[in-house]
């Protein structure tokens, strides 16, 4: 995106008020441009020289403003200020006019046929009775520079020349001649150069102009503009003649744009004249120039007519999703430099007639108009409409993530039954039933289905008991639900989702299970903290009957016990017919949500 | 070093005639030369001929005398030049073995007068035994008699020496490259990896088994199914609720209280907690009404609906118990907000009080999908089933009219199984009855299409498992669990 440097205080003067930086940023934000940097000319040059001097307090503040790449009308302070003033409803969009003068008194540009081989198009205009001050003069020069860099594609498509008309004598000719036949004093030089020598001179001595030489250097003829006295106006796209150079005192400016792309040439010319006609005595009026080609075809430039577009109101409201009335749309469009009025065509169709000024070459389709309505209304004032979407089930998704993590730690997943025998759930785990823990089935077909498990341990131990021949160590895990009696629930019971992991080998693997606890906590982003600290997790000795004394511990997460791990009690191992030592972890993963 | 010496020598010479001499000349241990020659011979770098030689070598005892002198000389020197020494005293001065042998030999040589006191008979003796032993040690030859006397005293033994004569073999090269088995850090640091020649790798054997974790095949299939449901814009229902009331499991689904499924032969009813404490009373009234006397165009079942029966807790027999609650909540929401269509799915555990066999367990996983929207038709149901099952790789479907108390029409879904060469039932489906939806509060034009199947059946088919107990529960074989491949349904 192009960046425009403007002097802050001049911009504020043009806007008719001052802003705090934050206020100005908000204005830019809502209009769709961006205050990129706040600096000073001195700071920029210090940076270029890699110096670290202190800034002087009197340095002029420069705002670097990023503008959209298709808005050539915003490439200078005048264009920016005008657009923002209109956006702020301080001004109306001006109407640009072409001065009404007779064909005879119009300046003429004769185009010679040889130009067609190198740079076939030219468009011209005159800014009559203009008054520059230093700032507007600099801005005029800068705008040409910005246009050259952007839409003109570094002068390949279009090159702009501006001249003091009073030093010249029309009619003008646009020719293409062998370089040896062109002689003139170029801008910023004092002596005459032959065009081919000039090219060599710039190649050696001018870093800036060097970059443009390739556009014409291999051509047998160079494009060149003359007045009727054979004074060279310019050698496009390289350099203007010194003779017609504009100064602060210039009153009448002759603008010529030579091009390989006629449409872009017209946009560039219109951008120049619409922006700077504001400084003419007859504000917003531009004097035309007739361009006459060798085949006799003649065109008058600039073409400042508006482009008219009829946009259905329903298209605008339907695209933005706000049901505007026609008057709202027209007043919003007026803030975006687009003249608009309501037109009724037929009974139920309301259209907006939009007149797009010559400065707004970016508006191609009704969608550009629609966008301007939305910008003027304010993107952030548009109500939010949600598209249908799916809600995640957090617990199941967390379970899936944890399952994969535990498998990555080398454990094999098992799925065991939720129903178990009453003994498996209690006495075989050295536990006593207090009558308020487990769901009890009333009509079990066999003892395997007497109770709903309250722990994943019996299932895991049964797997080990049935896989005695499996090579050791056995490392298995399961994520599954247990059910506890819960008075607060409609049915009197509630599920909890647990993670269980078991290690069985020639030794207990207690440390390995301990490290799995740490790993699960690590992947949950929980820090290991000292005992009593409620910001993370810590481990505390526990006293559960299904585990061995002294080798079992509770996992305290944010102050709450969420699980237990330890060496399975030898009596419990014996109850489940497991001959090898086992360590076991059980952890409530719902606590993480 | 030995290898370089051998290969280097053969570069310019015809033959190494005797590896023993070769070793001695270069100060290399012969054993080392032998090892290298054997290895070089193995790779046909050299051809060899065996050389066998017998030599006399010193025994341990012989070595001792060669260093310290023979026992007889030691004894002689211990006897004073003048006078005599008592036997006891002499014995003390010498090692007992030396004394004993020394006495015998010195006596035999007539060097000393033996008796209670011992004195010299001669003044000078020469240690011939030691000299002979030293000569043998140096590889020199001695008289046959001397050999015999030393052999008799077990001071020397005959040893067979083996060596080689060595010539260039068919693969001879001045330098041998050893085939590498692996690329090491040292290879990289030294930069000699360029010269490495790798030993041929045996690709006909499998690599060693990896140490890793594994996911359960049922969960792998479940994961893919969840993805397929999400591809079809279905939202997962919270099914973490095993204990259910008969009301949500049966009554809300317009399943009459006398229905055989509500029999204790099919359903696990609970002793604790035995009854539901709380139900939405207004809705319960609507349900009672529709069961008893109908409404919404229905005649109802015409029986006396009992609240006690609805309050009985059970372990849910299908996840549709959750669907009924989700739909009820949706209908309640639609009373105050505009109705929004929903697609729900779940895959979770259900319980049946059935005998366990090769294909049945008391617990299994039910897959359920339902769409709630306006204007749904039977054609939509068939369409979504086609879409869903073709993603599972079952694209040849047909539908059989069936009976289900809460759906009308009801369809059993059959798929043609190429492997079995027949049509197999893969699921059940239907449109929920108005007697179920209208009491919830849904507008008349909202309908629900739904289908269900078990997770175990497609998993068993996918993984070629024919006994459900090998797949699920504690009697699984962990080794089989570890070998199951990825589930690729819905991907290809």
PDB file of N, CA and C in Angstrom, chain A residues 114-161:
ATOM      1  N   UNK A 114       5.576   8.707 -35.719  1.00  0.00           N
ATOM      2  CA  UNK A 114       6.716   7.923 -35.217  1.00  0.00           C
ATOM      3  C   UNK A 114       6.549   7.546 -33.742  1.00  0.00           C
ATOM      4  N   UNK A 115       5.757   8.323 -32.993  1.00  0.00           N
ATOM      5  CA  UNK A 115       5.595   8.044 -31.555  1.00  0.00           C
ATOM      6  C   UNK A 115       4.935   6.689 -31.320  1.00  0.00           C
ATOM      7  N   UNK A 116       4.176   6.234 -32.326  1.00  0.00           N
ATOM      8  CA  UNK A 116       3.422   4.992 -32.109  1.00  0.00           C
ATOM      9  C   UNK A 116       4.353   3.811 -31.831  1.00  0.00           C
ATOM     10  N   UNK A 117       5.610   3.898 -32.278  1.00  0.00           N
ATOM     11  CA  UNK A 117       6.509   2.758 -32.076  1.00  0.00           C
ATOM     12  C   UNK A 117       7.115   2.751 -30.676  1.00  0.00           C
ATOM     13  N   UNK A 118       7.037   3.840 -29.949  1.00  0.00           N
ATOM     14  CA  UNK A 118       7.714   3.869 -28.646  1.00  0.00           C
ATOM     15  C   UNK A 118       6.792   4.240 -27.485  1.00  0.00           C
ATOM     16  N   UNK A 119       5.921   5.231 -27.661  1.00  0.00           N
ATOM     17  CA  UNK A 119       5.081   5.702 -26.562  1.00  0.00           C
ATOM     18  C   UNK A 119       3.891   6.400 -27.197  1.00  0.00           C
ATOM     19  N   UNK A 120       2.866   5.657 -27.596  1.00  0.00           N
ATOM     20  CA  UNK A 120       1.911   6.170 -28.585  1.00  0.00           C
ATOM     21  C   UNK A 120       0.905   7.222 -28.086  1.00  0.00           C
ATOM     22  N   UNK A 121       0.709   7.323 -26.758  1.00  0.00           N
ATOM     23  CA  UNK A 121      -0.416   8.178 -26.323  1.00  0.00           C
ATOM     24  C   UNK A 121       0.065   9.415 -25.592  1.00  0.00           C
ATOM     25  N   UNK A 122      -0.760  10.480 -25.705  1.00  0.00           N
ATOM     26  CA  UNK A 122      -0.494  11.672 -24.909  1.00  0.00           C
ATOM     27  C   UNK A 122      -1.825  12.318 -24.545  1.00  0.00           C
ATOM     28  N   UNK A 123      -1.920  12.784 -23.322  1.00  0.00           N
ATOM     29  CA  UNK A 123      -3.090  13.569 -22.899  1.00  0.00           C
ATOM     30  C   UNK A 123      -2.559  14.823 -22.214  1.00  0.00           C
ATOM     31  N   UNK A 124      -3.283  15.956 -22.347  1.00  0.00           N
ATOM     32  CA  UNK A 124      -2.775  17.219 -21.812  1.00  0.00           C
ATOM     33  C   UNK A 124      -3.904  18.031 -21.184  1.00  0.00           C
ATOM     34  N   UNK A 125      -3.504  18.985 -20.370  1.00  0.00           N
ATOM     35  CA  UNK A 125      -4.471  19.923 -19.807  1.00  0.00           C
ATOM     36  C   UNK A 125      -3.710  21.157 -19.312  1.00  0.00           C
ATOM     37  N   UNK A 126      -4.456  22.225 -19.066  1.00  0.00           N
ATOM     38  CA  UNK A 126      -3.836  23.458 -18.560  1.00  0.00           C
ATOM     39  C   UNK A 126      -4.528  23.856 -17.265  1.00  0.00           C
ATOM     40  N   UNK A 127      -3.720  24.148 -16.245  1.00  0.00           N
ATOM     41  CA  UNK A 127      -4.267  24.736 -15.014  1.00  0.00           C
ATOM     42  C   UNK A 127      -4.006  26.234 -15.119  1.00  0.00           C
ATOM     43  N   UNK A 128      -5.082  26.971 -15.304  1.00  0.00           N
ATOM     44  CA  UNK A 128      -4.978  28.400 -15.627  1.00  0.00           C
ATOM     45  C   UNK A 128      -5.093  29.203 -14.334  1.00  0.00           C
ATOM     46  N   UNK A 129      -4.198  30.195 -14.239  1.00  0.00           N
ATOM     47  CA  UNK A 129      -4.268  31.171 -13.146  1.00  0.00           C
ATOM     48  C   UNK A 129      -4.200  30.503 -11.762  1.00  0.00           C
ATOM     49  N   UNK A 130      -3.169  29.713 -11.621  1.00  0.00           N
ATOM     50  CA  UNK A 130      -2.996  28.970 -10.368  1.00  0.00           C
ATOM     51  C   UNK A 130      -2.095  29.767  -9.448  1.00  0.00           C
ATOM     52  N   UNK A 131      -2.265  29.592  -8.134  1.00  0.00           N
ATOM     53  CA  UNK A 131      -1.377  30.247  -7.167  1.00  0.00           C
ATOM     54  C   UNK A 131      -0.769  29.171  -6.264  1.00  0.00           C
ATOM     55  N   UNK A 132       0.538  29.034  -6.360  1.00  0.00           N
ATOM     56  CA  UNK A 132       1.242  28.086  -5.496  1.00  0.00           C
ATOM     57  C   UNK A 132       1.800  28.786  -4.275  1.00  0.00           C
ATOM     58  N   UNK A 133       1.839  28.138  -3.169  1.00  0.00           N
ATOM     59  CA  UNK A 133       2.768  28.545  -2.108  1.00  0.00           C
ATOM     60  C   UNK A 133       3.783  27.407  -1.974  1.00  0.00           C
ATOM     61  N   UNK A 134       4.721  27.564  -1.065  1.00  0.00           N
ATOM     62  CA  UNK A 134       5.792  26.583  -1.028  1.00  0.00           C
ATOM     63  C   UNK A 134       5.238  25.169  -0.775  1.00  0.00           C
ATOM     64  N   UNK A 135       4.283  25.122   0.144  1.00  0.00           N
ATOM     65  CA  UNK A 135       3.760  23.807   0.519  1.00  0.00           C
ATOM     66  C   UNK A 135       2.989  23.172  -0.634  1.00  0.00           C
ATOM     67  N   UNK A 136       2.127  23.947  -1.274  1.00  0.00           N
ATOM     68  CA  UNK A 136       1.326  23.357  -2.347  1.00  0.00           C
ATOM     69  C   UNK A 136       2.214  23.019  -3.540  1.00  0.00           C
ATOM     70  N   UNK A 137       3.243  23.842  -3.755  1.00  0.00           N
ATOM     71  CA  UNK A 137       4.190  23.554  -4.837  1.00  0.00           C
ATOM     72  C   UNK A 137       4.865  22.195  -4.589  1.00  0.00           C
ATOM     73  N   UNK A 138       5.365  22.018  -3.347  1.00  0.00           N
ATOM     74  CA  UNK A 138       6.021  20.741  -3.007  1.00  0.00           C
ATOM     75  C   UNK A 138       5.055  19.572  -3.156  1.00  0.00           C
ATOM     76  N   UNK A 139       3.827  19.800  -2.748  1.00  0.00           N
ATOM     77  CA  UNK A 139       2.828  18.752  -2.824  1.00  0.00           C
ATOM     78  C   UNK A 139       2.567  18.370  -4.285  1.00  0.00           C
ATOM     79  N   UNK A 140       2.553  19.406  -5.157  1.00  0.00           N
ATOM     80  CA  UNK A 140       2.346  19.204  -6.599  1.00  0.00           C
ATOM     81  C   UNK A 140       3.454  18.297  -7.163  1.00  0.00           C
ATOM     82  N   UNK A 141       4.687  18.579  -6.730  1.00  0.00           N
ATOM     83  CA  UNK A 141       5.828  17.776  -7.205  1.00  0.00           C
ATOM     84  C   UNK A 141       5.739  16.348  -6.630  1.00  0.00           C
ATOM     85  N   UNK A 142       5.421  16.275  -5.326  1.00  0.00           N
ATOM     86  CA  UNK A 142       5.334  14.968  -4.656  1.00  0.00           C
ATOM     87  C   UNK A 142       4.263  14.076  -5.278  1.00  0.00           C
ATOM     88  N   UNK A 143       3.125  14.689  -5.631  1.00  0.00           N
ATOM     89  CA  UNK A 143       2.039  13.896  -6.192  1.00  0.00           C
ATOM     90  C   UNK A 143       2.499  13.229  -7.495  1.00  0.00           C
ATOM     91  N   UNK A 144       3.244  14.003  -8.327  1.00  0.00           N
ATOM     92  CA  UNK A 144       3.756  13.417  -9.578  1.00  0.00           C
ATOM     93  C   UNK A 144       4.639  12.216  -9.267  1.00  0.00           C
ATOM     94  N   UNK A 145       5.437  12.398  -8.231  1.00  0.00           N
ATOM     95  CA  UNK A 145       6.337  11.331  -7.812  1.00  0.00           C
ATOM     96  C   UNK A 145       5.570  10.084  -7.384  1.00  0.00           C
ATOM     97  N   UNK A 146       4.546  10.293  -6.553  1.00  0.00           N
ATOM     98  CA  UNK A 146       3.738   9.160  -6.062  1.00  0.00           C
ATOM     99  C   UNK A 146       3.035   8.469  -7.222  1.00  0.00           C
ATOM    100  N   UNK A 147       2.483   9.272  -8.136  1.00  0.00           N
ATOM    101  CA  UNK A 147       1.786   8.676  -9.287  1.00  0.00           C
ATOM    102  C   UNK A 147       2.775   7.880 -10.132  1.00  0.00           C
ATOM    103  N   UNK A 148       3.953   8.468 -10.337  1.00  0.00           N
ATOM    104  CA  UNK A 148       4.978   7.753 -11.104  1.00  0.00           C
ATOM    105  C   UNK A 148       5.298   6.403 -10.462  1.00  0.00           C
ATOM    106  N   UNK A 149       5.356   6.392  -9.147  1.00  0.00           N
ATOM    107  CA  UNK A 149       5.728   5.161  -8.444  1.00  0.00           C
ATOM    108  C   UNK A 149       4.618   4.117  -8.471  1.00  0.00           C
ATOM    109  N   UNK A 150       3.368   4.576  -8.462  1.00  0.00           N
ATOM    110  CA  UNK A 150       2.268   3.637  -8.301  1.00  0.00           C
ATOM    111  C   UNK A 150       1.582   3.312  -9.619  1.00  0.00           C
ATOM    112  N   UNK A 151       0.553   4.091  -9.964  1.00  0.00           N
ATOM    113  CA  UNK A 151      -0.228   3.744 -11.158  1.00  0.00           C
ATOM    114  C   UNK A 151       0.627   3.762 -12.432  1.00  0.00           C
ATOM    115  N   UNK A 152       1.659   4.634 -12.477  1.00  0.00           N
ATOM    116  CA  UNK A 152       2.477   4.750 -13.696  1.00  0.00           C
ATOM    117  C   UNK A 152       3.507   3.629 -13.814  1.00  0.00           C
ATOM    118  N   UNK A 153       3.568   2.748 -12.795  1.00  0.00           N
ATOM    119  CA  UNK A 153       4.518   1.622 -12.773  1.00  0.00           C
ATOM    120  C   UNK A 153       5.929   2.120 -13.105  1.00  0.00           C
ATOM    121  N   UNK A 154       6.414   3.030 -12.271  1.00  0.00           N
ATOM    122  CA  UNK A 154       7.756   3.604 -12.442  1.00  0.00           C
ATOM    123  C   UNK A 154       7.970   4.123 -13.864  1.00  0.00           C
ATOM    124  N   UNK A 155       6.993   4.950 -14.297  1.00  0.00           N
ATOM    125  CA  UNK A 155       7.017   5.694 -15.565  1.00  0.00           C
ATOM    126  C   UNK A 155       6.905   4.814 -16.806  1.00  0.00           C
ATOM    127  N   UNK A 156       6.779   3.481 -16.655  1.00  0.00           N
ATOM    128  CA  UNK A 156       6.686   2.663 -17.866  1.00  0.00           C
ATOM    129  C   UNK A 156       5.352   2.883 -18.565  1.00  0.00           C
ATOM    130  N   UNK A 157       4.266   3.000 -17.776  1.00  0.00           N
ATOM    131  CA  UNK A 157       2.943   3.127 -18.383  1.00  0.00           C
ATOM    132  C   UNK A 157       2.629   4.588 -18.704  1.00  0.00           C
ATOM    133  N   UNK A 158       2.944   5.470 -17.765  1.00  0.00           N
ATOM    134  CA  UNK A 158       2.630   6.899 -17.937  1.00  0.00           C
ATOM    135  C   UNK A 158       3.798   7.709 -17.385  1.00  0.00           C
ATOM    136  N   UNK A 159       4.128   8.827 -18.049  1.00  0.00           N
ATOM    137  CA  UNK A 159       5.095   9.778 -17.480  1.00  0.00           C
ATOM    138  C   UNK A 159       4.474  11.165 -17.538  1.00  0.00           C
ATOM    139  N   UNK A 160       4.637  11.913 -16.454  1.00  0.00           N
ATOM    140  CA  UNK A 160       3.979  13.219 -16.349  1.00  0.00           C
ATOM    141  C   UNK A 160       5.033  14.306 -16.556  1.00  0.00           C
ATOM    142  N   UNK A 161       4.682  15.304 -17.354  1.00  0.00           N
ATOM    143  CA  UNK A 161       5.531  16.495 -17.450  1.00  0.00           C
ATOM    144  C   UNK A 161       4.681  17.726 -17.164  1.00  0.00           C
TER     145      UNK A 161
END
